[in-house]
Amino acid sequence: DNPTVGWVVAATLVLAAALGIGRFAYTPLLPDMVALYHWQFAQAGDVASANFLGYMVGAMLAARVAQHPQLRLWVAASLMASALTTVAGAWASTFPVWLLVRFLSGVASAFCLVLVTTQLIYVLANERAERLGNVHFAGVGLGIVLCMVIVYQPATVPLHWQHLGGCAALLMLVAWLLLSGDPIESGWSASAPASAAPDAAAADHGTNGIALWRVVLGYGMFGYGYVVAATFLVAMAEVVQAELVQAEQVSQQTAFIALDTKSVWLVVGLALIPSVYVWQWWANKHGIYHALRIAYVVECVGLVLAGLSQSYLWLMVAAVLLGGTFAAITALGISAARYAAPERIAYAVSAMTTAFAFGQLLGPAVSGRLADYFGDFFWASISAGMLLLLAAALLRPNLARR
């Protein structure tokens, strides 16, 4: 009977299905898909970029749909579309079809994220429970873990996509049942909650428009940086395994017993689940901008480790650092933008979403080609890590005073 609990749980399940499964199932399945369809890494990156292009288009359209009088129907259609575009992977077999499927999946995931998250903000504001505004991002980690449970089962790539689509549909159904008794209202305008006063750095950033664009630009760099690992981390593990086998440091059989390469993505999901709470606690204690700067640097370290790793141990460390930051940065980044432009929240969130989508659209396509050219992911990871460091530098509070 508590709308707050119902909406938080429902939004968590929606992100688990739409992002944890719908978007990120591609990562652990990518090496098998490359082998099955005889793709180059550039093609694999292009398929990932098609998904992010769909996300960017969907995010822009969803902002308009949020004002539609029949919003409940749009939410229901978005949930169903996300599940359907996931299960469609069971029948996609050619490169052009995969581009289309992943594009539509990106559109659907953006609609789910934008519509459900904005409604959650509305509900939490009415219930004076804004402190729970970022909790549902943990659903991404939950979805990744559920995805890995399915991917670990012996099956073909098409059968994996079929099972993943079924799991996503089940999560969406439960989420919809939780929302069935609560109103879904359109045409509302959210404002920054008075209880969440920005820290000193945030106040500095809110004094001019240039400060907002530093936040937006850094967030776009984050979109590029994180998605390199989010797309190719399991493929990086495959490269490390192949190098170890070739160097005769481990036998092929021992390599698989020691670590199934997909395990690195499971570690990402497990690290992600508590990370949102940990970083929010740090932000509450030290300030959002300080937490965001530190998170950018930590993720940079994870990316560089992933590119440099020549052992499973360091890959696992990289997976923990990556999983422990990227969902939290997403949540903190939106909060930082709201504080940077407290009178233009809708504009700030729209600019952040567009910059993020553009960055993650470029990331897989560019890094896939770098991997094909150099034969590994070293330069792809280094370049992405440098962008994250630059994003952290853009958030220096003293710059806002100049």
PDB file of N, CA, C and O in Angstrom, residues 10 50 70 85 120 139 165 203-204 290 341 346 381 395:
ATOM      1  N   ALA A  10       9.623  -1.329  -8.286  1.00  0.00           N
ATOM      2  CA  ALA A  10       9.272  -1.445  -9.697  1.00  0.00           C
ATOM      3  C   ALA A  10      10.352  -0.827 -10.588  1.00  0.00           C
ATOM      4  O   ALA A  10      10.756  -1.416 -11.600  1.00  0.00           O
ATOM      5  N   ALA A  50      24.988   0.967 -32.389  1.00  0.00           N
ATOM      6  CA  ALA A  50      23.598   1.052 -32.848  1.00  0.00           C
ATOM      7  C   ALA A  50      22.649   1.078 -31.660  1.00  0.00           C
ATOM      8  O   ALA A  50      21.643   1.799 -31.659  1.00  0.00           O
ATOM      9  N   GLN A  70      -1.774  10.057 -22.246  1.00  0.00           N
ATOM     10  CA  GLN A  70      -1.902   8.602 -22.113  1.00  0.00           C
ATOM     11  C   GLN A  70      -0.561   7.984 -21.710  1.00  0.00           C
ATOM     12  O   GLN A  70      -0.126   6.982 -22.270  1.00  0.00           O
ATOM     13  N   THR A  85      12.494  -6.712 -27.780  1.00  0.00           N
ATOM     14  CA  THR A  85      13.729  -6.482 -28.529  1.00  0.00           C
ATOM     15  C   THR A  85      14.894  -7.285 -27.964  1.00  0.00           C
ATOM     16  O   THR A  85      15.893  -7.502 -28.655  1.00  0.00           O
ATOM     17  N   LEU A 120       9.289   8.206 -10.886  1.00  0.00           N
ATOM     18  CA  LEU A 120       9.788   7.899  -9.545  1.00  0.00           C
ATOM     19  C   LEU A 120      10.166   9.181  -8.810  1.00  0.00           C
ATOM     20  O   LEU A 120       9.852   9.338  -7.619  1.00  0.00           O
ATOM     21  N   GLY A 139      19.422  -1.685  -9.676  1.00  0.00           N
ATOM     22  CA  GLY A 139      18.781  -2.681 -10.527  1.00  0.00           C
ATOM     23  C   GLY A 139      19.633  -3.089 -11.707  1.00  0.00           C
ATOM     24  O   GLY A 139      19.515  -4.215 -12.214  1.00  0.00           O
ATOM     25  N   GLY A 165      15.346 -12.802 -22.928  1.00  0.00           N
ATOM     26  CA  GLY A 165      14.105 -12.090 -23.197  1.00  0.00           C
ATOM     27  C   GLY A 165      12.980 -12.536 -22.291  1.00  0.00           C
ATOM     28  O   GLY A 165      12.173 -11.720 -21.816  1.00  0.00           O
ATOM     29  N   ALA A 203      27.433  24.738  -5.300  1.00  0.00           N
ATOM     30  CA  ALA A 203      26.962  26.118  -5.298  1.00  0.00           C
ATOM     31  C   ALA A 203      27.814  26.974  -6.223  1.00  0.00           C
ATOM     32  O   ALA A 203      27.308  27.826  -6.942  1.00  0.00           O
ATOM     33  N   ASP A 204      29.135  26.738  -6.201  1.00  0.00           N
ATOM     34  CA  ASP A 204      30.008  27.467  -7.106  1.00  0.00           C
ATOM     35  C   ASP A 204      29.627  27.200  -8.556  1.00  0.00           C
ATOM     36  O   ASP A 204      29.568  28.094  -9.379  1.00  0.00           O
ATOM     37  N   HIS A 290      32.691  16.396  -5.221  1.00  0.00           N
ATOM     38  CA  HIS A 290      33.875  15.678  -4.747  1.00  0.00           C
ATOM     39  C   HIS A 290      33.736  14.186  -5.040  1.00  0.00           C
ATOM     40  O   HIS A 290      34.675  13.556  -5.545  1.00  0.00           O
ATOM     41  N   ALA A 341      22.224  23.723 -12.377  1.00  0.00           N
ATOM     42  CA  ALA A 341      21.191  24.567 -12.993  1.00  0.00           C
ATOM     43  C   ALA A 341      19.865  24.344 -12.282  1.00  0.00           C
ATOM     44  O   ALA A 341      18.940  23.744 -12.831  1.00  0.00           O
ATOM     45  N   ALA A 346      15.046  20.521 -16.239  1.00  0.00           N
ATOM     46  CA  ALA A 346      14.716  19.739 -17.432  1.00  0.00           C
ATOM     47  C   ALA A 346      15.766  19.951 -18.524  1.00  0.00           C
ATOM     48  O   ALA A 346      16.199  19.000 -19.188  1.00  0.00           O
ATOM     49  N   SER A 381      41.673   1.337 -24.227  1.00  0.00           N
ATOM     50  CA  SER A 381      41.486   1.573 -22.797  1.00  0.00           C
ATOM     51  C   SER A 381      42.215   2.831 -22.325  1.00  0.00           C
ATOM     52  O   SER A 381      41.680   3.606 -21.521  1.00  0.00           O
ATOM     53  N   LEU A 395      35.766  19.241 -13.251  1.00  0.00           N
ATOM     54  CA  LEU A 395      34.919  19.459 -12.079  1.00  0.00           C
ATOM     55  C   LEU A 395      35.645  20.139 -10.931  1.00  0.00           C
ATOM     56  O   LEU A 395      35.113  20.224  -9.835  1.00  0.00           O
TER      57      LEU A 395
END
